[in-house]
Coordinates of C-alpha atoms and ligand atoms in Angstrom, one line a residue:
X1 CA 12.3 -27.5 32.3
X2 CA 10.5 -28.6 28.8
X3 CA 7.1 -27.8 30.4
X4 CA 8.2 -24.2 32.0
X5 CA 9.3 -23.8 28.3
X6 CA 6.3 -24.8 26.9
X7 CA 4.2 -22.6 29.3
X8 CA 6.8 -19.7 28.8
X9 CA 6.1 -20.0 25.2
X10 CA 2.2 -20.2 25.5
X11 CA 2.4 -17.3 27.4
X12 CA 4.5 -15.3 25.2
X13 CA 2.2 -16.4 22.0
X14 CA -1.2 -14.8 24.6
X15 CA 1.3 -11.7 25.4
X16 CA 1.5 -11.2 21.4
X17 CA -2.2 -11.7 20.8
X18 CA -2.6 -9.4 23.5
X19 CA -0.2 -7.0 22.2
X20 CA -1.5 -7.3 18.7
X21 CA -4.6 -6.4 20.0
X22 CA -3.7 -3.3 21.4
X23 CA -0.9 -1.9 18.6
X24 CA -2.8 -1.5 15.6
X25 CA -2.2 0.2 12.7
X26 CA -5.1 2.6 11.7
X27 CA -5.3 4.9 8.9
X28 CA -8.2 7.6 8.4
X29 CA -8.7 9.9 5.5
X30 CA -10.5 12.9 5.0
X31 CA -12.2 14.6 2.8
X32 CA -12.4 17.9 1.6
X33 CA -16.2 17.7 2.4
X34 CA -15.5 17.0 5.8
X35 CA -12.9 19.4 6.2
X36 CA -14.2 22.9 4.9
X37 CA -17.8 24.3 5.3
X38 CA -19.8 24.1 1.9
X39 CA -21.1 27.4 1.7
X40 CA -17.5 29.6 2.7
X41 CA -14.9 27.0 1.9
X42 CA -13.5 27.8 5.2
X43 CA -11.7 25.0 7.6
X44 CA -14.6 23.1 9.6
X45 CA -12.3 23.8 12.6
X46 CA -13.9 21.9 15.3
X47 CA -14.3 18.5 13.3
X48 CA -10.4 19.0 12.8
X49 CA -9.6 19.9 16.4
X50 CA -11.8 16.6 17.6
X51 CA -9.7 14.6 14.7
X52 CA -6.5 15.3 16.2
X53 CA -7.7 14.9 19.4
X54 CA -8.7 11.2 18.7
X55 CA -5.8 10.3 16.3
X56 CA -3.5 11.4 19.5
X57 CA -5.7 9.2 21.8
X58 CA -5.2 6.7 19.5
X59 CA -1.3 7.5 19.6
X60 CA -1.6 7.5 23.3
X61 CA -3.0 4.0 23.3
X62 CA 0.0 2.4 21.6
X63 CA -1.7 2.8 18.1
X64 CA 0.1 3.3 14.9
X65 CA -1.7 6.4 13.0
X66 CA -1.5 7.5 9.3
X67 CA -3.8 10.8 8.3
X68 CA -4.4 10.4 4.7
X69 CA -6.0 14.3 4.6
X70 CA -7.2 15.8 1.1
X71 CA -8.5 19.7 1.2
X72 CA -5.2 21.2 -0.5
X73 CA -7.6 22.7 -3.5
X74 CA -10.4 23.3 -1.1
X75 CA -8.2 25.3 1.2
X76 CA -6.0 27.0 -1.5
X77 CA -9.8 28.4 -3.5
X78 CA -10.9 29.7 -0.3
X79 CA -7.1 31.6 0.6
X80 CA -7.5 33.0 -2.9
X81 CA -11.3 33.6 -3.3
X82 CA -12.3 31.2 -5.6
X83 CA -15.5 29.7 -5.0
X84 CA -15.6 26.7 -7.1
X85 CA -12.7 24.2 -7.7
X86 CA -10.5 24.9 -10.8
X87 CA -11.1 22.6 -13.8
X88 CA -7.7 23.8 -15.2
X89 CA -5.2 21.7 -14.5
X90 CA -2.1 24.5 -14.0
X91 CA -4.6 26.2 -12.3
X92 CA -5.6 23.5 -9.7
X93 CA -1.9 22.5 -9.4
X94 CA -0.7 25.9 -8.2
X95 CA -4.0 26.4 -6.1
X96 CA -3.0 23.1 -4.3
X97 CA 0.4 24.5 -3.7
X98 CA -1.0 27.6 -2.1
X99 CA -3.5 25.2 0.1
X100 CA -1.0 22.4 1.1
X101 CA 0.6 24.3 3.0
X102 CA -1.8 26.3 5.2
X103 CA -3.7 22.8 5.7
X104 CA -0.2 21.4 7.1
X105 CA 0.3 24.4 9.2
X106 CA -3.3 23.8 10.9
X107 CA -2.7 20.5 11.6
X108 CA 0.8 21.1 13.3
X109 CA -0.7 23.9 15.4
X110 CA -3.2 21.4 16.2
X111 CA -1.0 18.7 16.9
X112 CA 1.7 20.5 18.4
X113 CA -0.6 21.7 21.3
X114 CA -0.9 18.0 22.4
X115 CA 3.0 17.3 21.7
X116 CA 2.1 15.2 19.1
X117 CA 4.6 15.0 16.3
X118 CA 3.7 15.1 12.7
X119 CA 4.8 14.3 8.8
X120 CA 4.3 15.4 5.4
X121 CA 4.3 12.6 3.1
X122 CA 3.3 14.0 -0.2
X123 CA 3.3 11.2 -3.0
X124 CA 2.1 10.6 -6.9
X125 CA 0.9 7.6 -8.1
X126 CA 4.3 7.1 -10.1
X127 CA 6.1 6.8 -6.7
X128 CA 4.1 3.7 -6.1
X129 CA 4.3 2.2 -9.4
X130 CA 8.2 1.9 -9.5
X131 CA 8.9 -1.4 -7.4
X132 CA 12.1 0.5 -6.0
X133 CA 10.4 3.9 -4.6
X134 CA 7.3 1.8 -3.5
X135 CA 9.6 -0.4 -1.0
X136 CA 11.2 3.0 -0.3
X137 CA 8.1 4.3 0.8
X138 CA 7.0 1.8 2.9
X139 CA 10.3 1.9 4.6
X140 CA 9.5 5.2 5.4
X141 CA 6.2 4.9 6.7
X142 CA 7.8 2.1 8.9
X143 CA 10.6 4.5 10.6
X144 CA 7.8 7.5 11.1
X145 CA 5.3 4.9 12.6
X146 CA 8.5 3.7 15.0
X147 CA 9.2 6.8 15.9
X148 CA 5.5 7.7 17.0
X149 CA 5.0 10.6 14.3
X150 CA 1.4 10.7 12.7
X151 CA 2.4 11.0 8.8
X152 CA 0.2 13.5 7.1
X153 CA -0.2 12.3 3.9
X154 CA -1.8 13.8 0.3
X155 CA -1.1 13.6 -3.4
X156 CA 1.7 15.7 -4.9
X157 CA -1.0 17.5 -6.8
X158 CA 1.6 20.2 -7.6
X159 CA 3.6 17.6 -10.1
X160 CA 1.3 14.6 -10.6
X161 CA 0.6 14.2 -14.0
X162 CA -3.1 13.2 -15.7
X163 CA -1.9 10.2 -16.5
X164 CA -0.3 8.9 -13.3
X165 CA -2.5 10.6 -10.7
X166 CA -4.8 8.7 -7.7
X167 CA -6.9 11.4 -8.5
X168 CA -9.0 11.0 -5.3
X169 CA -7.6 10.2 -2.2
X170 CA -10.0 7.4 -1.3
X171 CA -7.4 5.5 -3.7
X172 CA -4.8 6.7 -2.1
X173 CA -5.4 6.2 1.4
X174 CA -6.2 2.7 0.4
X175 CA -2.6 2.1 -1.2
X176 CA -1.2 3.7 1.5
X177 CA -3.2 1.0 4.1
X178 CA -1.7 -1.9 2.4
X179 CA 1.7 -0.3 2.1
X180 CA 2.0 0.1 5.8
X181 CA 0.0 -3.2 6.4
X182 CA -2.8 -1.3 8.2
X183 CA -5.4 -3.1 10.6
X184 CA -8.3 -0.1 9.8
X185 CA -8.6 2.2 7.3
X186 CA -11.4 4.7 7.8
X187 CA -13.1 6.4 5.5
X188 CA -14.5 9.6 6.5
X189 CA -17.5 11.6 4.5
X190 CA -20.1 13.8 4.7
X191 CA -22.5 10.5 4.4
X192 CA -23.1 8.2 7.6
X193 CA -22.7 5.0 5.5
X194 CA -23.1 3.7 2.7
X195 CA -26.3 3.4 1.1
X196 CA -28.1 0.8 -1.6
X197 CA -28.3 4.2 -3.3
X198 CA -27.1 7.9 -3.2
X199 CA -29.1 8.7 -0.1
X200 CA -29.1 12.7 -1.5
X201 CA -31.5 11.6 -4.2
X202 CA -32.9 8.3 -2.9
X203 CA -34.8 9.6 0.2
X204 CA -35.8 5.0 0.3
X205 CA -32.0 4.4 0.2
X206 CA -31.5 1.4 2.4
X207 CA -28.2 1.7 4.9
X208 CA -25.7 -1.2 4.8
X209 CA -24.1 -1.7 8.4
X210 CA -21.8 -4.9 6.7
X211 CA -20.3 -6.1 3.9
X212 CA -18.9 -9.1 4.2
X213 CA -17.5 -9.8 0.8
X214 CA -17.2 -7.4 -2.6
X215 CA -19.8 -9.5 -4.5
X216 CA -22.3 -8.7 -2.3
X217 CA -22.6 -5.2 -3.0
X218 CA -24.1 -6.7 -6.3
X219 CA -26.3 -8.5 -4.0
X220 CA -27.3 -5.3 -2.1
X221 CA -27.9 -3.8 -5.5
X222 CA -25.6 -0.7 -4.2
X223 CA -26.1 2.2 -6.8
X224 CA -23.8 4.8 -6.5
X225 CA -24.6 7.2 -9.3
X226 CA -21.8 9.9 -9.9
X227 CA -23.5 12.5 -7.2
X228 CA -20.8 14.2 -4.7
X229 CA -20.7 16.5 -2.4
X230 CA -19.6 20.4 -3.7
X231 CA -15.9 19.9 -3.4
X232 CA -15.8 16.4 -2.9
X233 CA -13.8 14.3 -6.0
X234 CA -14.8 11.1 -5.9
X235 CA -18.1 10.0 -4.7
X236 CA -18.8 7.3 -3.3
X237 CA -17.6 5.1 -6.3
X238 CA -14.1 5.5 -5.1
X239 CA -14.9 4.7 -1.7
X240 CA -16.0 1.4 -2.7
X241 CA -12.9 0.8 -4.9
X242 CA -11.2 1.9 -1.9
X243 CA -12.5 -0.4 0.2
X244 CA -12.0 -3.3 -2.8
X245 CA -8.2 -2.5 -2.8
X246 CA -7.7 -2.1 1.4
X247 CA -10.1 -5.5 2.0
X248 CA -8.1 -7.1 -0.8
X249 CA -4.9 -6.5 1.4
X250 CA -6.1 -7.6 4.8
X251 CA -7.3 -4.0 5.9
X252 CA -11.0 -3.9 7.9
X253 CA -12.1 -1.0 6.2
X254 CA -14.8 1.7 7.3
X255 CA -16.8 4.3 5.9
X256 CA -18.6 6.7 8.3
X257 CA -19.2 10.2 9.1
X258 CA -16.3 12.4 9.4
X259 CA -18.3 15.3 11.5
X260 CA -17.7 12.6 14.4
X261 CA -14.1 11.5 14.9
X262 CA -14.9 10.3 18.4
X263 CA -16.6 7.3 16.4
X264 CA -13.3 5.9 15.3
X265 CA -12.6 5.0 18.4
X266 CA -15.9 3.3 19.0
X267 CA -15.7 1.3 16.3
X268 CA -12.5 0.3 17.1
X269 CA -14.3 -1.1 20.5
X270 CA -16.4 -3.1 18.6
X271 CA -19.8 -0.4 18.2
X272 CA -21.6 -0.8 14.9
X273 CA -21.1 2.8 13.1
X274 CA -21.0 3.4 9.1
X275 CA -20.2 0.7 7.0
X276 CA -18.1 -2.1 7.9
X277 CA -16.3 -4.0 4.9
X278 CA -14.6 -7.4 6.3
X279 CA -11.0 -8.2 5.0
X280 CA -10.0 -10.6 3.2
X281 CA -6.6 -12.9 4.5
X282 CA -3.5 -10.5 4.2
X283 CA -1.6 -11.6 0.9
X284 CA 1.4 -13.4 1.4
X285 CA 3.2 -12.9 -1.4
X286 CA 3.6 -8.8 -1.7
X287 CA 5.1 -8.2 -4.9
X288 CA 2.2 -10.1 -6.8
X289 CA -0.4 -8.0 -4.2
X290 CA 1.8 -4.8 -5.7
X291 CA 0.8 -5.8 -9.3
X292 CA -2.9 -6.7 -9.3
X293 CA -3.7 -3.6 -7.0
X294 CA -1.2 -0.5 -7.1
X295 CA 0.1 -0.8 -11.0
X296 CA -2.1 0.7 -13.7
X297 CA -2.5 -1.7 -16.8
X298 CA -1.8 -0.2 -20.1
X299 CA -3.0 -2.6 -22.3
X300 CA -5.0 -6.0 -23.0
X301 CA -3.9 -9.5 -23.7
X302 CA -6.6 -11.8 -25.4
X303 CA -6.2 -15.5 -24.3
X304 CA -7.3 -18.5 -26.7
X305 CA -9.5 -21.1 -24.1
X306 CA -6.2 -23.6 -23.6
X307 CA -4.0 -20.3 -22.4
X308 CA -6.6 -19.5 -20.3
X309 CA -6.7 -23.1 -18.3
X310 CA -3.0 -23.7 -18.4
X311 CA -2.8 -19.9 -16.4
X312 CA -5.9 -20.2 -14.4
X313 CA -6.0 -24.3 -13.6
X314 CA -1.9 -25.0 -14.1
X315 CA -0.1 -22.1 -12.7
X316 CA 1.7 -21.6 -16.0
X317 CA 3.0 -18.7 -17.5
X318 CA 1.4 -17.3 -20.4
X319 CA 3.1 -17.7 -23.9
X320 CA 2.8 -16.1 -27.4
X321 CA 1.0 -19.3 -28.8
X322 CA -2.2 -18.1 -26.7
X323 CA -2.3 -14.8 -27.5
X324 CA -5.2 -14.2 -29.8
X325 CA -5.8 -10.5 -29.7
X326 CA -3.6 -7.5 -28.2
X327 CA -5.0 -3.9 -27.4
X328 CA -3.2 -1.0 -26.3
X329 CA 0.4 0.2 -26.5
X330 CA 2.6 -0.7 -24.1
X331 CA 6.5 -1.5 -23.2
X332 CA 8.1 -4.3 -21.6
X333 CA 7.5 -4.4 -18.3
X334 CA 4.3 -2.6 -18.1
X335 CA 1.4 -4.0 -16.3
X336 CA -1.7 -5.8 -19.0
X337 CA -4.6 -7.3 -18.1
X338 CA -5.1 -11.0 -19.5
X339 CA -8.6 -11.6 -20.8
X340 CA -10.7 -14.6 -22.0
X341 CA -12.1 -14.5 -25.3
X342 CA -15.1 -12.2 -24.5
X343 CA -12.9 -9.8 -22.8
X344 CA -13.6 -10.5 -19.0
X345 CA -10.5 -10.1 -17.5
X346 CA -8.9 -13.1 -15.4
X347 CA -5.3 -12.3 -14.4
X348 CA -2.9 -9.1 -14.7
X349 CA 0.8 -9.5 -15.3
X350 CA 3.9 -7.5 -16.3
X351 CA 4.6 -8.1 -20.0
X352 CA 8.1 -9.1 -21.3
X353 CA 7.7 -7.6 -24.4
X354 CA 6.8 -4.4 -26.2
X355 CA 3.7 -4.1 -27.8
X356 CA 5.1 -3.2 -31.7
X357 CA 7.1 -6.9 -30.9
X358 CA 4.3 -8.7 -29.5
X359 CA 2.4 -8.1 -32.2
X360 CA 4.5 -9.5 -34.2
X361 CA 5.1 -12.7 -32.3
X362 CA 1.3 -13.5 -31.0
X363 CA -0.2 -16.9 -32.2
X364 CA 3.3 -18.0 -32.6
X365 CA 5.5 -21.3 -30.8
X366 CA 8.0 -20.0 -28.6
X367 CA 10.8 -21.8 -30.9
X368 CA 9.6 -19.1 -33.8
X369 CA 10.4 -16.0 -31.7
X370 CA 13.9 -15.9 -32.6
X371 CA 13.8 -16.0 -36.4
X372 CA 10.3 -13.7 -36.6
X373 CA 12.0 -11.0 -34.2
X374 CA 15.8 -11.7 -35.5
X375 CA 16.9 -11.9 -31.8
X376 CA 16.3 -14.4 -29.2
X377 CA 13.7 -13.0 -26.8
X378 CA 12.1 -14.9 -23.9
X379 CA 10.4 -17.7 -24.0
X380 CA 7.4 -15.9 -21.7
X381 CA 5.3 -13.1 -22.4
X382 CA 4.2 -13.0 -18.7
X383 CA 5.8 -14.8 -16.4
X384 CA 4.5 -17.2 -13.7
X385 CA 5.9 -15.0 -11.1
X386 CA 4.8 -11.7 -12.5
X387 CA 1.2 -12.9 -13.3
X388 CA -1.5 -12.7 -10.8
X389 CA -5.3 -14.3 -10.8
X390 CA -7.9 -11.6 -10.2
Ligands
ADP401 N1 -24.6 4.5 -2.2 C1 -24.6 6.0 -1.5 N2 -24.3 5.8 -0.7 C2 -24.2 6.7 0.2 N3 -23.5 8.2 -0.4 C3 -23.3 8.0 -1.8 C4 -24.1 7.0 -2.1 N4 -23.7 7.0 -3.7 C5 -23.1 8.5 -3.8 N5 -23.0 9.0 -2.4 C6 -22.7 10.5 -2.4 O1 -21.0 10.2 -1.9 C7 -21.1 11.7 -1.6 C8 -19.6 11.6 -0.5 O2 -18.6 11.4 -1.6 P1 -17.9 12.9 -1.7 O3 -18.5 14.3 -2.0 O4 -16.5 12.5 -2.5 O5 -17.0 13.0 -0.1 P2 -15.9 13.1 0.1 O6 -15.2 14.7 0.0 O7 -15.4 13.0 1.8 O8 -14.5 12.4 -0.5 C9 -22.1 11.9 -0.3 O9 -22.4 12.7 0.1 C10 -23.5 10.9 -1.4 O10 -23.9 12.0 -2.0
VHF402 N1 -5.4 16.0 -3.1 C1 -6.5 16.9 -3.6 C2 -7.3 15.5 -3.1 C3 -8.8 15.4 -4.0 C4 -9.7 14.5 -3.1 O1 -9.7 13.3 -3.3 O2 -10.8 15.4 -2.5 P1 -12.0 14.6 -2.0 O3 -12.9 13.8 -2.7 O4 -12.7 15.4 -1.0 O5 -11.1 13.4 -0.7 C5 -6.7 18.0 -2.5 O6 -6.0 17.6 -1.5 O7 -7.3 19.2 -2.8

């Protein structure tokens, strides 16, 4: 009997492994340069139709799929006869409102032809920096995926305020991939892969097939410049940043040409197309991962050598006594960078004091805090539960 149970549990384990291999969560990001024709600004219908077919096929194979689609501004411009991306924020936000509806109409028509339900999810960074709405968004994605729906995500451009913007959908796609604990993130663009330099201006740039760790990019001497296609926003810089966030969340990331969506399936099946970034182990502590990768640090604390050592080697909380200098204005519970004496970031965390209070108690012993501030403050400036070594 015991042997039977053991055999059954081995079979179950094997079954789970097989199921896991078969059921993967795949996030695909498509940029404006792939969605639209650069000459007219019109939608590249054949590319979009092929993408819709590929994503629906992946669903039929049992995978969970999320599409992060840019294009609201580009499509809105084409609809309104504007020939370049508006710089004025209010105009851009108005144009995005025109384009987003049109974009979803096209997706819904195409996916409906294949009986694939979709959902529109518009997010701002603000939605993800609040821990409660981050968890809420995660639950909503979970439900949509269990219902077999393909969520189509974009930044909520019409309401996003400058300070709390993703700004580019590459970063948004990485944060979504992390949120849904994806296995794959495909960043589709108008070049076939990452090169050692921008291939538009450097014909000798070398293609890069595999990046095992982000440190290798320095080794390969990758240059990204600030070049981007006519309608794109981030260029290669934001795609690499997306790969950094996603791989740190345990998500295998691929940069590849969006003109051939069928390559997505080939890549999942092991073909070497595009540039693949190998994932790190999935973080065990979701809250610390959120602090390190989702929050935007608003201040900088310089620490003395003793504090650096206590935090990095001793796993201790940060005390006021170890702070030598403070940069920026922040509220209690904002994210701040913790730096060594040279200004190199060593950790990130949620600070327990307003910057004005912290300036009064920096360098002081914890038992002096109550007297200086006139009320008993907390002992730690950044508690170790809210602190992540970077
Ligand atoms: N090292 C590099 N390797 C590949 N492409 C690069 C590199 N540096 C810059 N680029 C540029 O990045 C562009 C893609 O970014 P972008 O225009 O923002 O596209 P998307 O609209 O797909 O987000 C490419 O057309 C290319 O010219
Ligand atoms: N939210 C914007 C996306 C901007 C953006 O990141 O564009 P892209 O560089 O083409 O992926 C839009 O829908 O136009």
